Short mmCIF file of C-alpha atoms in Angstrom, two decimals:
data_model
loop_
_atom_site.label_atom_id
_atom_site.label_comp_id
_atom_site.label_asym_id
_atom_site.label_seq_id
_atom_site.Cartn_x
_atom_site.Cartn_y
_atom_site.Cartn_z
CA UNK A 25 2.21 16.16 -3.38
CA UNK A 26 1.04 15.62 -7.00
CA UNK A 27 -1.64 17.61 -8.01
CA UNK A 28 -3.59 14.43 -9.40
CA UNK A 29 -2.71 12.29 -6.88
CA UNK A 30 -5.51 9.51 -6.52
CA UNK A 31 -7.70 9.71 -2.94
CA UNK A 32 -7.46 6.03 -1.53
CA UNK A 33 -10.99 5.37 -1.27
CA UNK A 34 -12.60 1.82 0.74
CA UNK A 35 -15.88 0.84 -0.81
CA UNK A 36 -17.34 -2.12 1.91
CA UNK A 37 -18.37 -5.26 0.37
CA UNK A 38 -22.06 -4.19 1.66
CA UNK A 39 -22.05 -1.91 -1.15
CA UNK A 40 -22.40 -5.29 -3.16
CA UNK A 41 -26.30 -5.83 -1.96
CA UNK A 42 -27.07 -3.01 -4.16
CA UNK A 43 -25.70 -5.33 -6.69
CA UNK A 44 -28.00 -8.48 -5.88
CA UNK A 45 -25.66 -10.21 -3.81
CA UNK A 46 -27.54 -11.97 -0.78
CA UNK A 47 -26.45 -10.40 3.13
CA UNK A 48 -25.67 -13.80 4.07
CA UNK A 49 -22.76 -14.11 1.39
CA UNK A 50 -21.75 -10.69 2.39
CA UNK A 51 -21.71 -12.24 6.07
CA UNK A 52 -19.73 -14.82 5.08
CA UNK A 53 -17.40 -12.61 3.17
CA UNK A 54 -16.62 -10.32 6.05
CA UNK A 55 -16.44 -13.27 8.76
CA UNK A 56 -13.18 -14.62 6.28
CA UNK A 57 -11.76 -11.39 6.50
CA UNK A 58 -12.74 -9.56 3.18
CA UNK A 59 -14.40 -6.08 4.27
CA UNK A 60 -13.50 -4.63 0.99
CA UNK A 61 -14.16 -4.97 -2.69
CA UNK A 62 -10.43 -3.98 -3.25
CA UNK A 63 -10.14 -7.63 -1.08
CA UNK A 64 -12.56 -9.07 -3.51
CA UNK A 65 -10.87 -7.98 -6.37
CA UNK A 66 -7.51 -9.38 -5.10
CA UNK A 67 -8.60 -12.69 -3.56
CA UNK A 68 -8.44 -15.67 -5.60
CA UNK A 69 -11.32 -17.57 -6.65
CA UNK A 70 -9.49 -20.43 -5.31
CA UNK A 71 -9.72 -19.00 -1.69
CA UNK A 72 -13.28 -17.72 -2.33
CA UNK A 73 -14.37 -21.06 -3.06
CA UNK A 74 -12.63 -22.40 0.22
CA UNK A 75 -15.29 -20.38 2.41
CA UNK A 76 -18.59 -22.65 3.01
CA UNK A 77 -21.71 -21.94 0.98
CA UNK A 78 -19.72 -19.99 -1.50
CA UNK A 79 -20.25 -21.59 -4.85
CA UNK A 80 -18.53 -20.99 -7.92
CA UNK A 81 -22.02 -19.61 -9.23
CA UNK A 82 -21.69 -17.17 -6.50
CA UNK A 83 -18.07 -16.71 -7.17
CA UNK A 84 -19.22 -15.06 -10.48
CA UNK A 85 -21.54 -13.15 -9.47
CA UNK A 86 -19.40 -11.65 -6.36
CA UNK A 87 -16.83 -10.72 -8.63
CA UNK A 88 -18.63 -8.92 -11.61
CA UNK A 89 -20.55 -7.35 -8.97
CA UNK A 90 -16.85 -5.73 -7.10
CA UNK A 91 -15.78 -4.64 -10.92
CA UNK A 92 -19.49 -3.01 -11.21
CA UNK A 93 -18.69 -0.88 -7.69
CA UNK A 94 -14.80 -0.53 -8.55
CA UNK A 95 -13.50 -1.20 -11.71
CA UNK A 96 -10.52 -2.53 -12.10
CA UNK A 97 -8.32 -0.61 -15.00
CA UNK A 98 -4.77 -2.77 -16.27
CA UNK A 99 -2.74 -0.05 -17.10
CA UNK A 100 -0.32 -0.17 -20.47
CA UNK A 101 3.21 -0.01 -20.51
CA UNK A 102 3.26 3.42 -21.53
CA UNK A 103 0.77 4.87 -18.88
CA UNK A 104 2.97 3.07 -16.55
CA UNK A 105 6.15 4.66 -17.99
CA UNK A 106 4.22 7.93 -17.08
CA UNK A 107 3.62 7.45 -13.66
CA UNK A 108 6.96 6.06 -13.25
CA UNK A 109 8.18 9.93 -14.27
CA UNK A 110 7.15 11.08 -10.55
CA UNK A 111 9.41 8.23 -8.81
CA UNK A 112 12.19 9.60 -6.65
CA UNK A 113 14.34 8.90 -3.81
CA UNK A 114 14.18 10.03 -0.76
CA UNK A 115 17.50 10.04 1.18
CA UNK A 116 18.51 7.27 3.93
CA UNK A 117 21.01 9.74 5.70
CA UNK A 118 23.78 7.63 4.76
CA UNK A 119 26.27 9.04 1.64
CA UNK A 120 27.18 5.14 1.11
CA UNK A 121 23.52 3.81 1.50
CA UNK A 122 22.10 5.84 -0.53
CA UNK A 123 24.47 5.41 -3.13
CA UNK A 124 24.17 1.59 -3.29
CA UNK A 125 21.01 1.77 -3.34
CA UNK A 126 21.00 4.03 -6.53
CA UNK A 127 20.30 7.85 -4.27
CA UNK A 128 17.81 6.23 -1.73
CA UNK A 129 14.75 4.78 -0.95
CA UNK A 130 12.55 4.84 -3.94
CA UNK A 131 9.14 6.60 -3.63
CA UNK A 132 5.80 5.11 -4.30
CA UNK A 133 6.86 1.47 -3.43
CA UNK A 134 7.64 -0.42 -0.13
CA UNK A 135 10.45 -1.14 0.99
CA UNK A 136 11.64 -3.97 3.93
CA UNK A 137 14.85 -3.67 5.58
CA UNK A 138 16.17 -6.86 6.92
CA UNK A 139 18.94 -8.13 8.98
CA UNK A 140 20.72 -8.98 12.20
CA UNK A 141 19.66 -7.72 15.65
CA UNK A 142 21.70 -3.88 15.73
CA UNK A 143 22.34 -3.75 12.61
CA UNK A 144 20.76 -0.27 12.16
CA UNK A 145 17.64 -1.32 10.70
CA UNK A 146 15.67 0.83 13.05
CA UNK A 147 17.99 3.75 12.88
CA UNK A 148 17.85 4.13 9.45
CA UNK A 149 13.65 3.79 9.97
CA UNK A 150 13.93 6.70 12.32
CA UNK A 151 16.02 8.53 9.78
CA UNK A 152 13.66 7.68 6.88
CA UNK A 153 10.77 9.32 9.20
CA UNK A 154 12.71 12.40 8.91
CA UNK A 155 14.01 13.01 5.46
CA UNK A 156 10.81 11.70 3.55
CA UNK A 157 9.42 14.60 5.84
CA UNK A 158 11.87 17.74 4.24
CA UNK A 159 11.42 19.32 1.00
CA UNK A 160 13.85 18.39 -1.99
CA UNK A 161 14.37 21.25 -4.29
CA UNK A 162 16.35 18.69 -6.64
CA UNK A 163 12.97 16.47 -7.90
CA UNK A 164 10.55 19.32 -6.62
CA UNK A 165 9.31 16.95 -3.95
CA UNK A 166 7.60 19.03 -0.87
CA UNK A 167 7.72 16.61 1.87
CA UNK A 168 5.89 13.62 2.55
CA UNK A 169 3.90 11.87 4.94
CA UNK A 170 5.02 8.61 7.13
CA UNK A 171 3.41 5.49 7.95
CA UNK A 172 5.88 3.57 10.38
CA UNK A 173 4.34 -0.19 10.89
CA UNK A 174 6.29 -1.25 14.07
CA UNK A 175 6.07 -4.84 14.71
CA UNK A 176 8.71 -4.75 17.19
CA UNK A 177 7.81 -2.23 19.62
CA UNK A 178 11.57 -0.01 18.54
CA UNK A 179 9.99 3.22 17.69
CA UNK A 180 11.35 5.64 20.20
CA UNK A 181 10.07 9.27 19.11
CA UNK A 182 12.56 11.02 21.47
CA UNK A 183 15.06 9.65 19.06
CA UNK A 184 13.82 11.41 15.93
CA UNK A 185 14.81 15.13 17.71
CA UNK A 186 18.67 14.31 17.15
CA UNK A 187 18.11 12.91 13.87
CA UNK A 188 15.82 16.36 12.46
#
């Protein structure tokens, strides 16, 4: 775990009233499916403009209001270069994976694995459950934490116990 690790933290587009923008936009906001101002900041003012009785007046107003609550920082090639110092892989389990795919899985990025049906796509999931789990003395990584998104309905915990 980094030691300055930023908290994910979900500000509601409610917290935009406080900001002058009218319930009934807000309404409108949520009903399309933007609940936060992270959304606001990342929807287009293209789309915004698609949902009825948003104007482009509005528009304006929306967004400075979502940079007022959560600003959003661009961040310079060389404070990106930083971050990038605390990037490491995590291993897949497989000698000849991991070395085509440079020593693993990079950290702090998603990655999609894709192919044919039994292909080992979920194997190697189940395997990534483990191993981002175990400390690495190497790049002074501790262990991590999992999200597995199963679409598919092929997680199968019982198979994890051979894997660990």
């Amino acid at each position: 775990r980094l030691d300055d690790e930023e908290e994910i933290d979900y500000h509601m587009v409610d917290e935009l009233q406080q900001h002058n923008i009218n319930a009934a936009d807000l309404n409108k906001l949520k009903e399309a499916g933007i609940t936060t101002i992270t959304a606001v900041h990342q929807i287009t003012k293209r789309k915004l403009a698609s949902i009825k009785g948003i104007t482009e007046a509005k528009i304006e107003k929306i967004k400075e209001a979502a940079q007022k609550v959560v600003p959003q920082q661009f961040l310079t090639a060389q404070a990106f270069l930083e971050k990038r110092k605390f990037v490491f892989r995590v291993a897949t389990g497989s000698k000849e994976v991991d070395k085509l795919l440079c020593g693993g899985i990079e950290s702090m990025s998603i990655t999609e694995a894709h192919g044919e049906w039994r292909t080992g796509k979920t194997q190697l999931a189940h395997t990534l459950c483990v191993t981002t789990q175990l400390p690495n003395e190497e790049n002074r990584f501790g262990g991590g934490k999992v999200i597995y998104i199963d679409t598919e309905c092929t997680f199968r915990p019982e198979r994890l116990k051979p894997i660990c």
